[in-house]
Amino acid sequence: MALKSIKDVVKKVSRPEKVLQFGEGGFLRAFVDWQIDIANEKAGFNGSIVIVQPLERGMVDAMNAQDNLYTTVLRGMKDGKPTVETRAITSVSRSINPYTNYDDYIALASSPDLRFIVSNTTEAGIRFDTELDGVPVTLDQKPQKNFPAKVTAFLYKRFQAFKGDTSKGMILIPCELSDQAGLNLRINILRYAEMWQLGPDFIRWFDESCDVCSCLVDRIVPGYFPLLSKEENGKTQAENLCEKLGYEDKLLDSAELFHFWVIESAKPHEDELPLVKAGLSVKWVQNMDYYHTRKVRILNGAHTSSVLAAFLSGCNYVQDIVCAEKVGSGFNTPNASANKFMHDVIFNEIIPSIDGDQEDLKGYANDVWTRFQNPFNPHRLIEISLNSVAKYWTRCLPSITQTIAKTGSVPKLLSFSLAALIAFYNGKEIKTDEKGKQYLESKRDEGVYGNYDVPSVLEFFAKLNSETSDAKTIAKRVLSNVDFWKEDLTKYAGLEESVAKNLADIQSKGMKAALADIVK
């Protein structure tokens, strides 16, 4: 017997449309829309979301076909056990394609209930374009293709509709993965206002009545496609889930259990958007630098400092590193040395190098460790390795330099991780794959792998490895490469010697033995 559609089972609730959302993808639906759904239930927000498709082609038709109802499928480790939590989301009222239904879209600018704009557009960043595809970006386009231009035109229409009423300003929270998305969006809105000569009254209204907030978003959202894998009964995960739910949902959205949202604003808006009151992991702050540093150095830094050594020692997934026992099919036998290395590098070297509440940092690190164990989100190490040099400079090098500044000594495990990075780029020949992308053909005990990075990095290592295999020479040339590190790392006393020794150990013993020795 065929299942009923979700719209025939889940009750839709009519609420004022308070949020305009640019982007219909899995991330916003499993992060922002999920949180607003909970705020409606637990904190009396009483608001709904109108989704606007940012590109001409998208999935708003599929959203509207299900009356904008869908189910989040949160999966991860909880209390030491694999856990699945589902929730039918009712916070989206409708979805609009402004390229085919411009009038309904722009009419929202005149809505007195509208207060928030959130975004995670699939366009190429928050940028300023005077023209696109040879066509000037103008105020009268319906709509503009550029996202900041769309927002500028929308806000100007709102300014006109309410005759500059300061109570009708908007709170904008761009969720694009950029450190200063809010600042960049604000700057570009002002640039369009100037280019289009929208006048000083509009600019004053925008400055005084609107708030553009940068934010940090933290949740892994694989989306729908992981749910298409088959289970033991021959049906897909999605099919089995729908049978348990009792309805068909073609927009299932999978994500991890963990979520964290930091919103930077001079004025907290919790009174209007009661996410904290709803029990959600949200912080309104005036400066989010600490939280950005915490995430980059611990979560991202744990990856980059550990996965290259783990990969060279035979691991293929993050779960092979962090899980004490096998958690599912497809993973290798857990690697005890890699496990201890990642744990100790986080808690003994990265955290002490960061200024801030050490207990808070340890708490976040414990959450990260649990998230890494998630058997539902297998994360391949070779994918994490992409562009490792630039990642190491951003994520790991500050932990090394700040440890040296604080203690006067070189951190043992982090210096080994730098040697492991050099060992990872061990190839001599650059090749091109079937998609036309260049890679350095490198080797580990388990065979050949493609090492992907920008051409300048690949060319540097291919040339270096062709000229010498001497660990001291290689360490010196890599550490003194200012193009990589923006400074000469050989100036830090003891770092070059430590990296060279670790690299020599890796070369002579192999990564498995060298990794086992360094964590003893």
PDB file of C-alpha atoms in Angstrom, residues 28-220:
ATOM      1  CA  LEU A  28      19.270  26.300   5.735  1.00  0.00           C
ATOM      2  CA  ARG A  29      16.362  23.886   5.998  1.00  0.00           C
ATOM      3  CA  ALA A  30      18.151  21.723   8.584  1.00  0.00           C
ATOM      4  CA  PHE A  31      19.693  24.655  10.458  1.00  0.00           C
ATOM      5  CA  VAL A  32      17.728  27.919  10.367  1.00  0.00           C
ATOM      6  CA  ASP A  33      14.276  26.569   9.476  1.00  0.00           C
ATOM      7  CA  TRP A  34      14.647  23.743  12.008  1.00  0.00           C
ATOM      8  CA  GLN A  35      15.524  26.246  14.746  1.00  0.00           C
ATOM      9  CA  ILE A  36      12.639  28.549  13.897  1.00  0.00           C
ATOM     10  CA  ASP A  37      10.300  25.550  13.980  1.00  0.00           C
ATOM     11  CA  ILE A  38      11.466  24.859  17.538  1.00  0.00           C
ATOM     12  CA  ALA A  39      11.206  28.557  18.459  1.00  0.00           C
ATOM     13  CA  ASN A  40       7.571  28.472  17.298  1.00  0.00           C
ATOM     14  CA  GLU A  41       6.882  25.457  19.477  1.00  0.00           C
ATOM     15  CA  LYS A  42       8.827  26.332  22.603  1.00  0.00           C
ATOM     16  CA  ALA A  43       9.268  30.119  22.695  1.00  0.00           C
ATOM     17  CA  GLY A  44       6.164  31.600  21.056  1.00  0.00           C
ATOM     18  CA  PHE A  45       7.985  33.092  18.069  1.00  0.00           C
ATOM     19  CA  ASN A  46       4.830  32.628  15.967  1.00  0.00           C
ATOM     20  CA  GLY A  47       6.527  33.259  12.665  1.00  0.00           C
ATOM     21  CA  SER A  48       6.947  31.550   9.329  1.00  0.00           C
ATOM     22  CA  ILE A  49       9.540  31.672   6.570  1.00  0.00           C
ATOM     23  CA  VAL A  50       9.140  32.561   2.911  1.00  0.00           C
ATOM     24  CA  ILE A  51      11.844  30.884   0.865  1.00  0.00           C
ATOM     25  CA  VAL A  52      13.164  32.684  -2.220  1.00  0.00           C
ATOM     26  CA  GLN A  53      15.090  30.709  -4.809  1.00  0.00           C
ATOM     27  CA  PRO A  54      18.320  32.653  -5.462  1.00  0.00           C
ATOM     28  CA  LEU A  55      19.014  31.138  -8.881  1.00  0.00           C
ATOM     29  CA  GLU A  56      16.761  30.623 -11.889  1.00  0.00           C
ATOM     30  CA  ARG A  57      16.908  26.852 -11.409  1.00  0.00           C
ATOM     31  CA  GLY A  58      16.256  25.331  -8.021  1.00  0.00           C
ATOM     32  CA  MET A  59      13.860  23.273  -5.966  1.00  0.00           C
ATOM     33  CA  VAL A  60      11.038  25.588  -4.911  1.00  0.00           C
ATOM     34  CA  ASP A  61       8.610  23.652  -7.128  1.00  0.00           C
ATOM     35  CA  ALA A  62       9.401  20.512  -5.125  1.00  0.00           C
ATOM     36  CA  MET A  63       8.949  22.477  -1.903  1.00  0.00           C
ATOM     37  CA  ASN A  64       5.559  23.817  -2.959  1.00  0.00           C
ATOM     38  CA  ALA A  65       4.460  20.365  -4.139  1.00  0.00           C
ATOM     39  CA  GLN A  66       4.760  19.198  -0.527  1.00  0.00           C
ATOM     40  CA  ASP A  67       3.135  22.384   0.811  1.00  0.00           C
ATOM     41  CA  ASN A  68       6.636  23.304   2.058  1.00  0.00           C
ATOM     42  CA  LEU A  69       6.563  20.535   4.640  1.00  0.00           C
ATOM     43  CA  TYR A  70       9.553  18.243   5.100  1.00  0.00           C
ATOM     44  CA  THR A  71      11.316  16.162   7.746  1.00  0.00           C
ATOM     45  CA  THR A  72      14.718  16.686   9.314  1.00  0.00           C
ATOM     46  CA  VAL A  73      16.598  13.489  10.121  1.00  0.00           C
ATOM     47  CA  LEU A  74      19.228  14.217  12.776  1.00  0.00           C
ATOM     48  CA  ARG A  75      21.736  11.418  13.277  1.00  0.00           C
ATOM     49  CA  GLY A  76      24.775  11.014  15.472  1.00  0.00           C
ATOM     50  CA  MET A  77      26.176   9.734  18.739  1.00  0.00           C
ATOM     51  CA  LYS A  78      24.232  10.505  21.912  1.00  0.00           C
ATOM     52  CA  ASP A  79      25.039   9.048  25.330  1.00  0.00           C
ATOM     53  CA  GLY A  80      27.509   6.762  23.583  1.00  0.00           C
ATOM     54  CA  LYS A  81      24.930   5.284  21.200  1.00  0.00           C
ATOM     55  CA  PRO A  82      24.000   5.928  17.541  1.00  0.00           C
ATOM     56  CA  THR A  83      20.823   8.028  17.657  1.00  0.00           C
ATOM     57  CA  VAL A  84      18.262   9.166  15.075  1.00  0.00           C
ATOM     58  CA  GLU A  85      15.829  12.043  15.754  1.00  0.00           C
ATOM     59  CA  THR A  86      13.181  13.132  13.236  1.00  0.00           C
ATOM     60  CA  ARG A  87      11.074  16.271  13.158  1.00  0.00           C
ATOM     61  CA  ALA A  88       8.373  17.400  10.728  1.00  0.00           C
ATOM     62  CA  ILE A  89       9.152  21.040   9.889  1.00  0.00           C
ATOM     63  CA  THR A  90       6.171  23.373   9.556  1.00  0.00           C
ATOM     64  CA  SER A  91       7.960  26.721   9.705  1.00  0.00           C
ATOM     65  CA  VAL A  92       8.040  27.395   5.934  1.00  0.00           C
ATOM     66  CA  SER A  93       4.860  28.982   4.582  1.00  0.00           C
ATOM     67  CA  ARG A  94       5.684  29.097   0.865  1.00  0.00           C
ATOM     68  CA  SER A  95       8.536  29.143  -1.648  1.00  0.00           C
ATOM     69  CA  ILE A  96       8.908  31.605  -4.524  1.00  0.00           C
ATOM     70  CA  ASN A  97      10.942  31.633  -7.720  1.00  0.00           C
ATOM     71  CA  PRO A  98      11.439  35.377  -8.312  1.00  0.00           C
ATOM     72  CA  TYR A  99      12.488  34.747 -11.913  1.00  0.00           C
ATOM     73  CA  THR A 100       9.029  33.402 -12.769  1.00  0.00           C
ATOM     74  CA  ASN A 101       6.947  34.996 -10.000  1.00  0.00           C
ATOM     75  CA  TYR A 102       8.558  38.363  -9.394  1.00  0.00           C
ATOM     76  CA  ASP A 103       5.379  40.143  -8.288  1.00  0.00           C
ATOM     77  CA  ASP A 104       4.764  37.825  -5.303  1.00  0.00           C
ATOM     78  CA  TYR A 105       8.425  38.117  -4.349  1.00  0.00           C
ATOM     79  CA  ILE A 106       8.676  41.902  -4.423  1.00  0.00           C
ATOM     80  CA  ALA A 107       5.270  42.260  -2.716  1.00  0.00           C
ATOM     81  CA  LEU A 108       6.949  40.885   0.406  1.00  0.00           C
ATOM     82  CA  ALA A 109       8.861  44.171   0.659  1.00  0.00           C
ATOM     83  CA  SER A 110       5.558  45.788   1.629  1.00  0.00           C
ATOM     84  CA  SER A 111       4.700  43.197   4.305  1.00  0.00           C
ATOM     85  CA  PRO A 112       4.493  44.780   7.778  1.00  0.00           C
ATOM     86  CA  ASP A 113       5.207  41.423   9.455  1.00  0.00           C
ATOM     87  CA  LEU A 114       8.522  40.809   7.708  1.00  0.00           C
ATOM     88  CA  ARG A 115      11.527  41.420   9.973  1.00  0.00           C
ATOM     89  CA  PHE A 116      14.413  39.037   9.169  1.00  0.00           C
ATOM     90  CA  ILE A 117      16.413  38.101   6.097  1.00  0.00           C
ATOM     91  CA  VAL A 118      18.608  34.976   6.201  1.00  0.00           C
ATOM     92  CA  SER A 119      20.632  33.573   3.339  1.00  0.00           C
ATOM     93  CA  ASN A 120      22.993  30.889   2.150  1.00  0.00           C
ATOM     94  CA  THR A 121      22.925  31.517  -1.554  1.00  0.00           C
ATOM     95  CA  THR A 122      24.393  29.243  -4.165  1.00  0.00           C
ATOM     96  CA  GLU A 123      25.738  32.234  -6.044  1.00  0.00           C
ATOM     97  CA  ALA A 124      29.491  32.802  -6.051  1.00  0.00           C
ATOM     98  CA  GLY A 125      29.792  34.626  -2.773  1.00  0.00           C
ATOM     99  CA  ILE A 126      28.702  38.015  -1.500  1.00  0.00           C
ATOM    100  CA  ARG A 127      30.311  40.214  -4.094  1.00  0.00           C
ATOM    101  CA  PHE A 128      29.798  43.438  -5.992  1.00  0.00           C
ATOM    102  CA  ASP A 129      29.247  43.194  -9.753  1.00  0.00           C
ATOM    103  CA  THR A 130      28.559  46.113 -12.049  1.00  0.00           C
ATOM    104  CA  GLU A 131      27.591  43.635 -14.769  1.00  0.00           C
ATOM    105  CA  LEU A 132      26.982  39.897 -15.166  1.00  0.00           C
ATOM    106  CA  ASP A 133      27.325  38.013 -18.455  1.00  0.00           C
ATOM    107  CA  GLY A 134      27.817  41.337 -20.197  1.00  0.00           C
ATOM    108  CA  VAL A 135      24.564  42.782 -18.819  1.00  0.00           C
ATOM    109  CA  PRO A 136      24.707  45.767 -16.413  1.00  0.00           C
ATOM    110  CA  VAL A 137      23.296  45.151 -12.928  1.00  0.00           C
ATOM    111  CA  THR A 138      20.459  47.670 -12.599  1.00  0.00           C
ATOM    112  CA  LEU A 139      17.740  48.583 -10.118  1.00  0.00           C
ATOM    113  CA  ASP A 140      14.898  47.782 -12.494  1.00  0.00           C
ATOM    114  CA  GLN A 141      15.865  44.157 -13.189  1.00  0.00           C
ATOM    115  CA  LYS A 142      13.247  41.619 -12.095  1.00  0.00           C
ATOM    116  CA  PRO A 143      15.185  40.317 -10.245  1.00  0.00           C
ATOM    117  CA  GLN A 144      18.897  41.051 -10.148  1.00  0.00           C
ATOM    118  CA  LYS A 145      21.061  37.914 -10.428  1.00  0.00           C
ATOM    119  CA  ASN A 146      23.629  39.158  -7.945  1.00  0.00           C
ATOM    120  CA  PHE A 147      22.550  38.469  -4.340  1.00  0.00           C
ATOM    121  CA  PRO A 148      23.627  41.786  -2.703  1.00  0.00           C
ATOM    122  CA  ALA A 149      21.956  43.613  -5.587  1.00  0.00           C
ATOM    123  CA  LYS A 150      18.733  41.664  -4.983  1.00  0.00           C
ATOM    124  CA  VAL A 151      18.801  42.621  -1.309  1.00  0.00           C
ATOM    125  CA  THR A 152      19.515  46.284  -2.056  1.00  0.00           C
ATOM    126  CA  ALA A 153      16.602  46.520  -4.481  1.00  0.00           C
ATOM    127  CA  PHE A 154      14.328  44.701  -2.011  1.00  0.00           C
ATOM    128  CA  LEU A 155      15.268  47.028   0.863  1.00  0.00           C
ATOM    129  CA  TYR A 156      14.798  50.097  -1.325  1.00  0.00           C
ATOM    130  CA  LYS A 157      11.324  48.899  -2.268  1.00  0.00           C
ATOM    131  CA  ARG A 158      10.580  48.437   1.448  1.00  0.00           C
ATOM    132  CA  PHE A 159      11.922  51.911   2.239  1.00  0.00           C
ATOM    133  CA  GLN A 160       9.581  53.361  -0.384  1.00  0.00           C
ATOM    134  CA  ALA A 161       6.569  51.271   0.687  1.00  0.00           C
ATOM    135  CA  PHE A 162       6.774  52.455   4.309  1.00  0.00           C
ATOM    136  CA  LYS A 163       7.981  55.965   3.496  1.00  0.00           C
ATOM    137  CA  GLY A 164      11.176  55.564   5.510  1.00  0.00           C
ATOM    138  CA  ASP A 165       9.447  54.301   8.678  1.00  0.00           C
ATOM    139  CA  THR A 166      12.338  53.390  10.990  1.00  0.00           C
ATOM    140  CA  SER A 167      10.294  50.603  12.602  1.00  0.00           C
ATOM    141  CA  LYS A 168      10.202  48.728   9.299  1.00  0.00           C
ATOM    142  CA  GLY A 169      13.924  48.076   8.984  1.00  0.00           C
ATOM    143  CA  MET A 170      15.256  44.536   8.541  1.00  0.00           C
ATOM    144  CA  ILE A 171      17.647  42.313  10.475  1.00  0.00           C
ATOM    145  CA  LEU A 172      19.875  40.508   7.983  1.00  0.00           C
ATOM    146  CA  ILE A 173      21.785  37.355   8.987  1.00  0.00           C
ATOM    147  CA  PRO A 174      23.766  35.991   6.017  1.00  0.00           C
ATOM    148  CA  CYS A 175      24.891  32.416   6.720  1.00  0.00           C
ATOM    149  CA  GLU A 176      27.360  32.146   3.851  1.00  0.00           C
ATOM    150  CA  LEU A 177      30.640  30.546   4.917  1.00  0.00           C
ATOM    151  CA  SER A 178      32.666  33.726   5.181  1.00  0.00           C
ATOM    152  CA  ASP A 179      34.293  35.234   8.258  1.00  0.00           C
ATOM    153  CA  GLN A 180      32.758  38.639   7.573  1.00  0.00           C
ATOM    154  CA  ALA A 181      29.678  37.832   5.502  1.00  0.00           C
ATOM    155  CA  GLY A 182      27.621  40.455   7.323  1.00  0.00           C
ATOM    156  CA  LEU A 183      30.193  43.204   6.882  1.00  0.00           C
ATOM    157  CA  ASN A 184      30.733  42.320   3.219  1.00  0.00           C
ATOM    158  CA  LEU A 185      26.995  42.270   2.528  1.00  0.00           C
ATOM    159  CA  ARG A 186      26.533  45.643   4.211  1.00  0.00           C
ATOM    160  CA  ILE A 187      29.393  47.192   2.221  1.00  0.00           C
ATOM    161  CA  ASN A 188      28.022  45.867  -1.052  1.00  0.00           C
ATOM    162  CA  ILE A 189      24.495  47.093  -0.309  1.00  0.00           C
ATOM    163  CA  LEU A 190      25.911  50.580   0.230  1.00  0.00           C
ATOM    164  CA  ARG A 191      27.913  50.311  -2.995  1.00  0.00           C
ATOM    165  CA  TYR A 192      24.773  49.452  -4.967  1.00  0.00           C
ATOM    166  CA  ALA A 193      22.893  52.268  -3.242  1.00  0.00           C
ATOM    167  CA  GLU A 194      25.592  54.649  -4.410  1.00  0.00           C
ATOM    168  CA  MET A 195      25.811  53.181  -7.932  1.00  0.00           C
ATOM    169  CA  TRP A 196      22.034  53.351  -8.362  1.00  0.00           C
ATOM    170  CA  GLN A 197      21.845  56.803  -6.725  1.00  0.00           C
ATOM    171  CA  LEU A 198      19.187  55.749  -4.223  1.00  0.00           C
ATOM    172  CA  GLY A 199      19.723  58.897  -2.198  1.00  0.00           C
ATOM    173  CA  PRO A 200      20.870  59.897   1.296  1.00  0.00           C
ATOM    174  CA  ASP A 201      17.476  59.243   2.909  1.00  0.00           C
ATOM    175  CA  PHE A 202      17.570  55.567   1.943  1.00  0.00           C
ATOM    176  CA  ILE A 203      21.175  55.214   3.080  1.00  0.00           C
ATOM    177  CA  ARG A 204      20.300  56.856   6.393  1.00  0.00           C
ATOM    178  CA  TRP A 205      17.297  54.525   6.813  1.00  0.00           C
ATOM    179  CA  PHE A 206      19.441  51.511   6.035  1.00  0.00           C
ATOM    180  CA  ASP A 207      22.174  52.579   8.468  1.00  0.00           C
ATOM    181  CA  GLU A 208      19.813  53.433  11.314  1.00  0.00           C
ATOM    182  CA  SER A 209      16.971  50.919  10.858  1.00  0.00           C
ATOM    183  CA  CYS A 210      18.646  47.779   9.497  1.00  0.00           C
ATOM    184  CA  ASP A 211      21.154  45.505  11.176  1.00  0.00           C
ATOM    185  CA  VAL A 212      23.443  43.290   9.079  1.00  0.00           C
ATOM    186  CA  CYS A 213      24.927  40.570  11.280  1.00  0.00           C
ATOM    187  CA  SER A 214      27.869  38.302  10.623  1.00  0.00           C
ATOM    188  CA  CYS A 215      27.473  34.844  12.085  1.00  0.00           C
ATOM    189  CA  LEU A 216      29.169  31.514  12.626  1.00  0.00           C
ATOM    190  CA  VAL A 217      27.159  28.429  11.725  1.00  0.00           C
ATOM    191  CA  ASP A 218      28.170  24.975  12.880  1.00  0.00           C
ATOM    192  CA  ARG A 219      26.289  21.866  11.781  1.00  0.00           C
ATOM    193  CA  ILE A 220      27.174  19.186   9.242  1.00  0.00           C
TER     194      ILE A 220
END
